[in-house]
GROMACS .gro file of C-alpha atoms in nm:
model
  434
    1MET     CA    1  -2.862  -0.178   5.881
    2MET     CA    2  -3.207  -0.198   5.649
    3SER     CA    3  -3.148  -0.166   5.275
    4SER     CA    4  -3.385  -0.097   4.990
    5VAL     CA    5  -3.597  -0.439   4.869
    6SER     CA    6  -3.536  -0.371   4.494
    7ARG     CA    7  -3.163  -0.241   4.526
    8PRO     CA    8  -2.930  -0.312   4.208
    9ARG     CA    9  -2.652  -0.411   4.331
   10SER     CA   10  -2.247  -0.495   4.213
   11ARG     CA   11  -2.315  -0.535   3.861
   12SER     CA   12  -2.138  -0.891   3.847
   13ARG     CA   13  -2.274  -0.993   3.527
   14SER     CA   14  -2.546  -1.253   3.532
   15PRO     CA   15  -2.660  -1.341   3.176
   16SER     CA   16  -2.978  -1.185   3.028
   17ASN     CA   17  -3.096  -1.529   2.925
   18ASN     CA   18  -3.122  -1.640   3.291
   19ALA     CA   19  -3.401  -1.604   3.497
   20ASN     CA   20  -3.161  -1.407   3.727
   21ALA     CA   21  -3.081  -1.146   3.432
   22ASN     CA   22  -2.965  -0.815   3.486
   23ALA     CA   23  -3.122  -0.604   3.747
   24ASN     CA   24  -3.027  -0.774   4.053
   25LEU     CA   25  -3.351  -0.642   4.226
   26GLN     CA   26  -3.396  -0.839   4.503
   27ASP     CA   27  -3.123  -0.925   4.782
   28SER     CA   28  -3.228  -1.185   5.064
   29ALA     CA   29  -3.230  -1.041   5.429
   30ASP     CA   30  -3.011  -1.240   5.641
   31LEU     CA   31  -3.142  -1.218   6.008
   32ASP     CA   32  -2.934  -1.514   6.132
   33GLN     CA   33  -2.626  -1.360   6.172
   34PRO     CA   34  -2.357  -1.465   6.427
   35ALA     CA   35  -2.317  -1.224   6.705
   36THR     CA   36  -1.983  -1.085   6.786
   37GLY     CA   37  -1.861  -0.960   7.099
   38PRO     CA   38  -2.117  -1.033   7.425
   39SER     CA   39  -2.464  -1.188   7.365
   40PRO     CA   40  -2.733  -0.895   7.388
   41ILE     CA   41  -2.990  -0.957   7.681
   42ILE     CA   42  -3.337  -0.936   7.521
   43THR     CA   43  -3.597  -0.700   7.722
   44THR     CA   44  -3.955  -0.644   7.595
   45ILE     CA   45  -4.100  -0.324   7.542
   46GLY     CA   46  -4.472  -0.347   7.520
   47ALA     CA   47  -4.464  -0.568   7.181
   48VAL     CA   48  -4.123  -0.488   7.061
   49ARG     CA   49  -3.821  -0.666   7.166
   50VAL     CA   50  -3.504  -0.458   7.245
   51ALA     CA   51  -3.160  -0.565   7.310
   52HIS     CA   52  -2.940  -0.410   7.574
   53HIS     CA   53  -2.600  -0.468   7.599
   54ASN     CA   54  -2.453  -0.695   7.937
   55PRO     CA   55  -2.377  -0.334   8.140
   56THR     CA   56  -2.012  -0.498   8.194
   57THR     CA   57  -1.947  -0.424   7.842
   58GLN     CA   58  -1.942  -0.121   7.675
   59GLU     CA   59  -2.267   0.056   7.621
   60PRO     CA   60  -2.335   0.153   7.278
   61SER     CA   61  -2.468   0.486   7.192
   62HIS     CA   62  -2.798   0.352   7.030
   63THR     CA   63  -3.018   0.095   7.000
   64THR     CA   64  -3.097  -0.009   6.670
   65PHE     CA   65  -3.479  -0.124   6.663
   66HIS     CA   66  -3.607  -0.393   6.393
   67ALA     CA   67  -4.014  -0.398   6.450
   68ALA     CA   68  -4.085  -0.700   6.300
   69GLN     CA   69  -4.084  -1.031   6.121
   70GLN     CA   70  -4.101  -1.352   6.203
   71SER     CA   71  -4.197  -1.520   5.873
   72ALA     CA   72  -4.292  -1.228   5.657
   73PRO     CA   73  -4.402  -1.359   5.312
   74SER     CA   74  -4.168  -1.331   5.021
   75PRO     CA   75  -4.251  -1.040   4.782
   76PRO     CA   76  -4.384  -1.108   4.451
   77VAL     CA   77  -4.102  -1.142   4.186
   78VAL     CA   78  -4.066  -0.984   3.871
   79GLU     CA   79  -4.014  -1.180   3.566
   80ASN     CA   80  -3.671  -1.122   3.405
   81GLY     CA   81  -3.533  -0.892   3.630
   82GLN     CA   82  -3.618  -1.056   3.946
   83ASP     CA   83  -3.697  -0.802   4.243
   84GLN     CA   84  -3.489  -0.808   4.507
   85GLU     CA   85  -3.562  -0.835   4.923
   86ALA     CA   86  -3.278  -0.624   5.081
   87ASP     CA   87  -3.013  -0.748   5.243
   88ASP     CA   88  -2.901  -0.632   5.611
   89ASP     CA   89  -2.592  -0.471   5.624
   90ASP     CA   90  -2.450  -0.697   5.871
   91ASP     CA   91  -2.122  -0.629   5.820
   92GLU     CA   92  -2.024  -0.526   6.168
   93ASP     CA   93  -1.767  -0.185   6.162
   94GLU     CA   94  -1.452  -0.353   6.333
   95ASP     CA   95  -1.290  -0.061   6.554
   96ASP     CA   96  -1.019  -0.180   6.666
   97GLY     CA   97  -1.122  -0.421   6.965
   98GLU     CA   98  -1.408  -0.185   7.070
   99GLU     CA   99  -1.772  -0.405   7.105
  100GLN     CA  100  -1.984  -0.330   6.816
  101GLU     CA  101  -2.393  -0.295   6.874
  102GLN     CA  102  -2.578  -0.559   6.773
  103PRO     CA  103  -2.897  -0.515   6.548
  104VAL     CA  104  -3.169  -0.649   6.734
  105GLN     CA  105  -3.400  -0.908   6.582
  106LEU     CA  106  -3.729  -0.885   6.668
  107THR     CA  107  -4.070  -1.082   6.654
  108THR     CA  108  -4.406  -0.954   6.578
  109VAL     CA  109  -4.543  -0.656   6.702
  110ASP     CA  110  -4.870  -0.815   6.714
  111GLY     CA  111  -4.839  -1.042   6.911
  112GLY     CA  112  -4.872  -1.334   6.613
  113ASP     CA  113  -5.246  -1.352   6.728
  114GLY     CA  114  -5.390  -1.109   6.469
  115THR     CA  115  -5.523  -0.894   6.675
  116PRO     CA  116  -5.553  -0.489   6.617
  117VAL     CA  117  -5.202  -0.247   6.629
  118ASP     CA  118  -5.293   0.065   6.862
  119GLU     CA  119  -5.068   0.241   6.629
  120SER     CA  120  -5.082   0.541   6.835
  121GLN     CA  121  -4.888   0.350   7.103
  122PHE     CA  122  -4.661   0.116   6.870
  123LEU     CA  123  -4.374   0.311   6.909
  124ALA     CA  124  -4.420   0.501   7.235
  125ASP     CA  125  -4.170   0.313   7.464
  126ILE     CA  126  -3.886   0.338   7.174
  127ALA     CA  127  -3.660   0.590   7.298
  128ASP     CA  128  -3.589   0.907   7.094
  129ASP     CA  129  -3.261   0.886   6.974
  130VAL     CA  130  -3.242   0.561   6.839
  131PRO     CA  131  -3.106   0.542   6.451
  132GLU     CA  132  -3.344   0.261   6.255
  133LEU     CA  133  -3.637   0.194   6.298
  134ASP     CA  134  -3.791  -0.147   6.143
  135MET     CA  135  -4.148  -0.197   6.094
  136THR     CA  136  -4.205  -0.486   5.788
  137HIS     CA  137  -4.518  -0.643   5.790
  138CYS     CA  138  -4.665  -0.552   6.106
  139ARG     CA  139  -5.007  -0.435   5.988
  140LEU     CA  140  -4.963  -0.113   6.016
  141GLU     CA  141  -5.227   0.155   5.853
  142ASN     CA  142  -5.210   0.509   5.951
  143MET     CA  143  -4.873   0.627   5.943
  144SER     CA  144  -4.959   1.003   6.098
  145LEU     CA  145  -5.034   0.787   6.412
  146LEU     CA  146  -4.724   0.669   6.456
  147GLY     CA  147  -4.556   0.996   6.610
  148LEU     CA  148  -4.222   0.976   6.397
  149GLU     CA  149  -4.163   1.315   6.396
  150ARG     CA  150  -4.035   1.297   6.772
  151PHE     CA  151  -3.727   1.041   6.640
  152HIS     CA  152  -3.483   1.353   6.604
  153SER     CA  153  -3.162   1.120   6.508
  154LEU     CA  154  -3.368   0.885   6.265
  155GLN     CA  155  -3.163   0.794   5.982
  156ARG     CA  156  -3.326   0.460   5.784
  157LEU     CA  157  -3.699   0.386   5.807
  158GLY     CA  158  -3.822   0.080   5.756
  159MET     CA  159  -4.214   0.006   5.668
  160ARG     CA  160  -4.223  -0.207   5.384
  161GLN     CA  161  -4.524  -0.468   5.367
  162ASN     CA  162  -4.763  -0.289   5.556
  163LEU     CA  163  -5.108  -0.130   5.515
  164PHE     CA  164  -5.055   0.222   5.430
  165THR     CA  165  -5.240   0.397   5.171
  166LYS     CA  166  -5.017   0.771   5.232
  167ILE     CA  167  -4.707   0.879   5.278
  168GLN     CA  168  -4.753   1.089   5.627
  169GLY     CA  169  -4.598   1.212   5.941
  170VAL     CA  170  -4.220   1.221   5.747
  171ALA     CA  171  -4.150   1.554   5.737
  172GLY     CA  172  -4.000   1.638   6.087
  173LEU     CA  173  -3.759   1.340   5.981
  174ALA     CA  174  -3.617   1.571   5.696
  175PRO     CA  175  -3.235   1.685   5.899
  176THR     CA  176  -3.176   1.347   5.964
  177LEU     CA  177  -3.312   1.086   5.710
  178VAL     CA  178  -3.137   0.878   5.453
  179GLU     CA  179  -3.313   0.593   5.400
  180LEU     CA  180  -3.740   0.575   5.346
  181ASP     CA  181  -3.829   0.167   5.251
  182LEU     CA  182  -4.216   0.172   5.166
  183TYR     CA  183  -4.218  -0.142   4.962
  184ASP     CA  184  -4.519  -0.340   4.901
  185ASN     CA  185  -4.798  -0.098   5.081
  186ARG     CA  186  -5.100   0.047   4.921
  187ILE     CA  187  -4.979   0.411   4.859
  188SER     CA  188  -5.200   0.507   4.577
  189LYS     CA  189  -5.132   0.866   4.565
  190PHE     CA  190  -4.751   1.015   4.557
  191ASP     CA  191  -4.830   1.312   4.750
  192PRO     CA  192  -4.580   1.622   4.810
  193VAL     CA  193  -4.435   1.601   5.178
  194ALA     CA  194  -4.204   1.840   5.320
  195PRO     CA  195  -3.852   1.832   5.141
  196LEU     CA  196  -3.633   1.536   5.281
  197ILE     CA  197  -3.327   1.695   5.198
  198ASN     CA  198  -3.093   1.425   5.299
  199LEU     CA  199  -3.293   1.131   5.174
  200GLU     CA  200  -3.070   0.900   4.987
  201LEU     CA  201  -3.309   0.637   4.904
  202LEU     CA  202  -3.645   0.569   4.825
  203ASP     CA  203  -3.802   0.290   4.808
  204LEU     CA  204  -4.184   0.269   4.685
  205SER     CA  205  -4.184  -0.057   4.463
  206PHE     CA  206  -4.504  -0.267   4.478
  207ASN     CA  207  -4.763   0.028   4.561
  208LYS     CA  208  -5.043   0.136   4.340
  209ILE     CA  209  -4.865   0.484   4.234
  210LYS     CA  210  -4.997   0.593   3.892
  211ARG     CA  211  -4.813   0.899   3.868
  212ILE     CA  212  -4.505   1.133   3.987
  213PRO     CA  213  -4.685   1.464   4.064
  214GLU     CA  214  -4.482   1.777   3.970
  215GLY     CA  215  -4.288   1.891   4.322
  216VAL     CA  216  -4.307   1.552   4.508
  217LEU     CA  217  -3.905   1.482   4.483
  218HIS     CA  218  -3.880   1.843   4.526
  219GLY     CA  219  -3.532   1.968   4.756
  220MET     CA  220  -3.432   1.593   4.725
  221ALA     CA  221  -3.123   1.652   4.558
  222LYS     CA  222  -2.919   1.401   4.741
  223LEU     CA  223  -3.141   1.148   4.644
  224ARG     CA  224  -2.921   0.901   4.438
  225ASP     CA  225  -3.164   0.537   4.479
  226LEU     CA  226  -3.503   0.596   4.355
  227TYR     CA  227  -3.697   0.255   4.337
  228PHE     CA  228  -4.117   0.239   4.157
  229VAL     CA  229  -4.090  -0.142   4.045
  230ALA     CA  230  -4.465  -0.260   3.998
  231ASN     CA  231  -4.652  -0.012   4.034
  232LYS     CA  232  -4.880   0.179   3.765
  233ILE     CA  233  -4.667   0.469   3.673
  234SER     CA  234  -4.727   0.534   3.293
  235VAL     CA  235  -4.506   0.843   3.238
  236ILE     CA  236  -4.150   0.922   3.389
  237GLU     CA  237  -4.193   1.256   3.415
  238ASN     CA  238  -4.079   1.562   3.727
  239LEU     CA  239  -3.762   1.389   3.813
  240ASP     CA  240  -3.587   1.694   3.775
  241GLY     CA  241  -3.314   1.854   4.024
  242LEU     CA  242  -3.237   1.521   4.136
  243ASP     CA  243  -2.857   1.595   4.014
  244SER     CA  244  -2.737   1.304   4.223
  245LEU     CA  245  -2.969   1.024   4.107
  246ARG     CA  246  -2.746   0.738   4.016
  247SER     CA  247  -3.019   0.457   4.004
  248LEU     CA  248  -3.403   0.479   3.887
  249GLU     CA  249  -3.598   0.164   3.887
  250LEU     CA  250  -3.908   0.179   3.741
  251GLY     CA  251  -3.952  -0.180   3.632
  252ALA     CA  252  -4.327  -0.343   3.585
  253ASN     CA  253  -4.528  -0.081   3.548
  254ARG     CA  254  -4.691   0.046   3.245
  255ILE     CA  255  -4.456   0.286   3.077
  256ARG     CA  256  -4.479   0.266   2.669
  257VAL     CA  257  -4.269   0.593   2.575
  258ARG     CA  258  -3.994   0.676   2.409
  259LEU     CA  259  -3.671   0.657   2.637
  260THR     CA  260  -3.475   0.971   2.566
  261LEU     CA  261  -3.166   0.831   2.767
  262LEU     CA  262  -2.889   1.026   2.770
  263TYR     CA  263  -2.798   1.102   3.123
  264LEU     CA  264  -2.931   0.842   3.371
  265PRO     CA  265  -2.686   0.628   3.551
  266MET     CA  266  -2.950   0.303   3.570
  267ILE     CA  267  -3.304   0.336   3.492
  268LEU     CA  268  -3.492   0.000   3.548
  269CYS     CA  269  -3.836   0.008   3.389
  270ARG     CA  270  -3.964  -0.338   3.350
  271LYS     CA  271  -4.317  -0.453   3.235
  272SER     CA  272  -4.402  -0.043   3.177
  273GLN     CA  273  -4.587   0.141   2.861
  274THR     CA  274  -4.444   0.503   2.849
  275LEU     CA  275  -4.120   0.650   2.947
  276THR     CA  276  -4.085   1.017   2.898
  277THR     CA  277  -3.765   1.193   3.067
  278CYS     CA  278  -3.566   1.077   3.317
  279PRO     CA  279  -3.314   1.340   3.439
  280ARG     CA  280  -2.938   1.285   3.540
  281SER     CA  281  -2.882   0.926   3.700
  282SER     CA  282  -2.639   0.683   3.690
  283ASN     CA  283  -2.774   0.330   3.664
  284SER     CA  284  -3.133   0.305   3.449
  285GLY     CA  285  -3.288   0.010   3.417
  286SER     CA  286  -3.631  -0.048   3.247
  287GLY     CA  287  -3.706  -0.423   3.186
  288LYS     CA  288  -4.043  -0.560   3.038
  289ASN     CA  289  -4.197  -0.219   2.972
  290LYS     CA  290  -4.298  -0.100   2.625
  291ILE     CA  291  -4.065   0.151   2.558
  292THR     CA  292  -3.998   0.187   2.224
  293SER     CA  293  -3.764   0.400   2.142
  294LEU     CA  294  -3.464   0.556   2.368
  295ALA     CA  295  -3.521   0.915   2.376
  296GLY     CA  296  -3.582   1.100   2.693
  297LEU     CA  297  -3.277   1.026   2.934
  298ALA     CA  298  -3.099   1.332   2.794
  299ALA     CA  299  -3.066   1.504   3.162
  300LEU     CA  300  -2.866   1.225   3.295
  301PRO     CA  301  -2.521   1.256   3.248
  302SER     CA  302  -2.362   1.039   3.504
  303LEU     CA  303  -2.523   0.763   3.371
  304THR     CA  304  -2.311   0.433   3.363
  305LEU     CA  305  -2.536   0.131   3.374
  306LEU     CA  306  -2.835   0.103   3.166
  307SER     CA  307  -3.094  -0.193   3.166
  308ILE     CA  308  -3.383  -0.146   2.935
  309GLN     CA  309  -3.457  -0.553   2.907
  310SER     CA  310  -3.773  -0.687   2.748
  311ASN     CA  311  -3.944  -0.380   2.607
  312ARG     CA  312  -4.043  -0.270   2.243
  313ILE     CA  313  -3.665  -0.066   2.117
  314VAL     CA  314  -3.579  -0.152   1.765
  315ASP     CA  315  -3.335   0.146   1.746
  316LEU     CA  316  -3.039   0.236   1.977
  317ALA     CA  317  -3.060   0.638   1.873
  318GLY     CA  318  -3.028   0.830   2.149
  319LEU     CA  319  -2.717   0.626   2.345
  320GLU     CA  320  -2.454   0.867   2.196
  321ALA     CA  321  -2.495   1.088   2.465
  322LEU     CA  322  -2.443   0.816   2.749
  323VAL     CA  323  -2.058   0.897   2.741
  324ASN     CA  324  -2.003   0.779   3.096
  325LEU     CA  325  -2.198   0.454   3.002
  326GLU     CA  326  -2.013   0.111   3.123
  327GLU     CA  327  -2.257  -0.125   3.123
  328LEU     CA  328  -2.579  -0.181   2.900
  329TYR     CA  329  -2.876  -0.458   2.897
  330MET     CA  330  -3.094  -0.486   2.613
  331SER     CA  331  -3.172  -0.797   2.597
  332HIS     CA  332  -3.500  -0.900   2.446
  333ASN     CA  333  -3.611  -0.616   2.244
  334GLY     CA  334  -3.655  -0.576   1.913
  335VAL     CA  335  -3.309  -0.414   1.800
  336LEU     CA  336  -3.243  -0.452   1.400
  337LYS     CA  337  -2.867  -0.294   1.397
  338ILE     CA  338  -2.596  -0.233   1.646
  339ASP     CA  339  -2.539   0.141   1.576
  340HIS     CA  340  -2.507   0.474   1.779
  341LEU     CA  341  -2.231   0.349   2.001
  342HIS     CA  342  -1.937   0.575   1.871
  343ASN     CA  343  -1.953   0.794   2.151
  344ASN     CA  344  -1.988   0.468   2.450
  345THR     CA  345  -1.610   0.406   2.453
  346LYS     CA  346  -1.633   0.331   2.822
  347LEU     CA  347  -1.860   0.038   2.762
  348ARG     CA  348  -1.720  -0.299   2.949
  349VAL     CA  349  -2.085  -0.516   2.894
  350LEU     CA  350  -2.299  -0.502   2.616
  351ASP     CA  351  -2.608  -0.749   2.619
  352LEU     CA  352  -2.786  -0.751   2.317
  353CYS     CA  353  -2.913  -1.130   2.314
  354ASN     CA  354  -3.239  -1.167   2.204
  355ASN     CA  355  -3.284  -0.925   1.944
  356ARG     CA  356  -3.339  -0.940   1.560
  357ILE     CA  357  -2.959  -0.839   1.495
  358GLU     CA  358  -2.816  -0.982   1.170
  359LYS     CA  359  -2.452  -0.847   1.141
  360LEU     CA  360  -2.249  -0.824   1.409
  361GLU     CA  361  -2.076  -0.443   1.366
  362ASN     CA  362  -2.018  -0.133   1.548
  363VAL     CA  363  -1.850  -0.272   1.823
  364GLY     CA  364  -1.483  -0.283   1.734
  365HIS     CA  365  -1.399   0.053   1.890
  366LEU     CA  366  -1.537  -0.024   2.250
  367VAL     CA  367  -1.190  -0.106   2.349
  368GLU     CA  368  -1.293  -0.153   2.709
  369LEU     CA  369  -1.566  -0.447   2.651
  370GLU     CA  370  -1.526  -0.709   2.867
  371GLU     CA  371  -1.843  -0.897   2.824
  372LEU     CA  372  -2.039  -0.907   2.470
  373TRP     CA  373  -2.424  -1.108   2.490
  374ILE     CA  374  -2.554  -1.142   2.144
  375SER     CA  375  -2.690  -1.477   2.176
  376ASN     CA  376  -3.053  -1.594   1.974
  377ASN     CA  377  -3.004  -1.298   1.756
  378LYS     CA  378  -2.990  -1.342   1.347
  379LEU     CA  379  -2.580  -1.340   1.331
  380GLU     CA  380  -2.475  -1.561   1.017
  381SER     CA  381  -2.114  -1.439   0.971
  382TRP     CA  382  -1.799  -1.583   1.103
  383GLU     CA  383  -1.603  -1.309   0.933
  384ASP     CA  384  -1.808  -1.068   1.104
  385VAL     CA  385  -1.701  -1.195   1.431
  386GLU     CA  386  -1.359  -1.228   1.386
  387GLN     CA  387  -1.354  -0.862   1.249
  388GLN     CA  388  -1.561  -0.713   1.529
  389THR     CA  389  -1.357  -0.835   1.782
  390LYS     CA  390  -1.013  -0.865   1.697
  391THR     CA  391  -0.975  -0.489   1.842
  392LEU     CA  392  -1.151  -0.576   2.206
  393PRO     CA  393  -0.822  -0.721   2.374
  394LYS     CA  394  -1.016  -0.686   2.694
  395LEU     CA  395  -1.293  -0.910   2.594
  396GLU     CA  396  -1.307  -1.227   2.784
  397THR     CA  397  -1.656  -1.319   2.761
  398ILE     CA  398  -1.890  -1.384   2.483
  399TYR     CA  399  -2.225  -1.518   2.377
  400LEU     CA  400  -2.296  -1.604   2.058
  401GLU     CA  401  -2.554  -1.958   2.124
  402GLY     CA  402  -2.874  -1.932   1.952
  403ASN     CA  403  -2.770  -1.747   1.607
  404PRO     CA  404  -2.762  -1.916   1.268
  405LEU     CA  405  -2.403  -1.963   1.293
  406GLN     CA  406  -2.408  -2.183   1.555
  407ARG     CA  407  -2.609  -2.408   1.408
  408SER     CA  408  -2.387  -2.369   1.106
  409ALA     CA  409  -2.085  -2.469   1.289
  410GLY     CA  410  -2.248  -2.760   1.481
  411ALA     CA  411  -2.005  -2.971   1.659
  412THR     CA  412  -1.700  -2.729   1.575
  413TYR     CA  413  -1.895  -2.428   1.717
  414ARG     CA  414  -1.663  -2.380   2.009
  415ILE     CA  415  -1.371  -2.413   1.901
  416LYS     CA  416  -1.442  -2.175   1.614
  417VAL     CA  417  -1.512  -1.948   1.880
  418LYS     CA  418  -1.175  -1.998   2.053
  419THR     CA  419  -0.976  -1.984   1.700
  420LEU     CA  420  -1.160  -1.681   1.570
  421VAL     CA  421  -1.151  -1.445   1.932
  422PRO     CA  422  -0.857  -1.623   2.060
  423GLN     CA  423  -0.882  -1.358   2.379
  424VAL     CA  424  -1.167  -1.475   2.538
  425LYS     CA  425  -1.173  -1.701   2.832
  426GLN     CA  426  -1.608  -1.790   2.849
  427ILE     CA  427  -1.787  -1.891   2.550
  428ASP     CA  428  -2.137  -1.886   2.649
  429ALA     CA  429  -2.174  -2.042   3.015
  430THR     CA  430  -1.876  -2.287   2.964
  431PHE     CA  431  -1.487  -2.123   3.071
  432VAL     CA  432  -1.244  -2.218   2.797
  433ARG     CA  433  -0.987  -2.471   2.895
  434MET     CA  434  -0.652  -2.292   2.901
   0.00000   0.00000   0.00000
């Protein structure tokens, strides 16, 4: 099954000072999963290889077609919040002995000899009722010539790493389409399309989009995951009505704004310069941007994860309304003081590494906190560490390295942390011996 390239996965925490920080934006696609059940018979329809099950076994209702890649190039990586290649949902359903259809791994559709692709005939021999099409790295240029509207059962459409400049020909897929992946194309203008009313995932990362026009996402009330990583967007706007949005990724853009974050589940805005508004979501990531304040997400009450690493935020004002926030990643900013967290009592992970914080304060009420990352700041007081952590019974991981208090403690640093914070099981990158 196709999934988004830059989709943040389950938030098992990775260090913010690690190259694989916060927003796990790139899963690796596994094209070599062992097949279960009888081996499919491979036949060729035009340039596309299709698998059919042996007729002696139960016939699957649909076949999944992957028109693509033997050796597609790796996508670019976003520093400090890397982009993630999608991992195929290769978990096969085990329906009590029923033979399950196997995903088809296809060769390159252009024959591998560099000859031009006849886009009008590219999918001519594919059945109308396939649930998935994956046309990754096929050098396609004109979406409207593919005749996509005839695929009346299509749920997932993958067209990453092609040469498309416009989104065309998908309006007829509105009744069934759930995922649309256009990662790494040349799309410069995001024109309004007929509402894809059932769309849950839209990935337009690594394109050339400069703005999100008004009405372009109108009617996509079921959209949960929206990815615009590595475009040229300067203002976050026109996301109203996306009541189901839980993950919005805007890393590596040109956003430089006031990030009023109050209602977003996960907005990832790496390398940007202007974030103004981001309505209702559940996760938010904004790493490597130039966001200067948290003031624009007040329309995203379901937000559970917010990632705004590598920006220019100095003040945490605006977090108060994120009452459902569970994970906050704000490393590599210019935060001077820990405050405005009085309503964020559901926080489990707090990452404030690589800021300018001089005092550990205002976290003692976060009784659900499991991980506190505050390395490479300007903390000097061991007394503050003891006072703020003694009321955190669930705290298991603490990162304090790179602060003046570590340097002052010298070789006794770990012993001191363990003495003052006896409940922790991990100090910096090392587990505590019990």
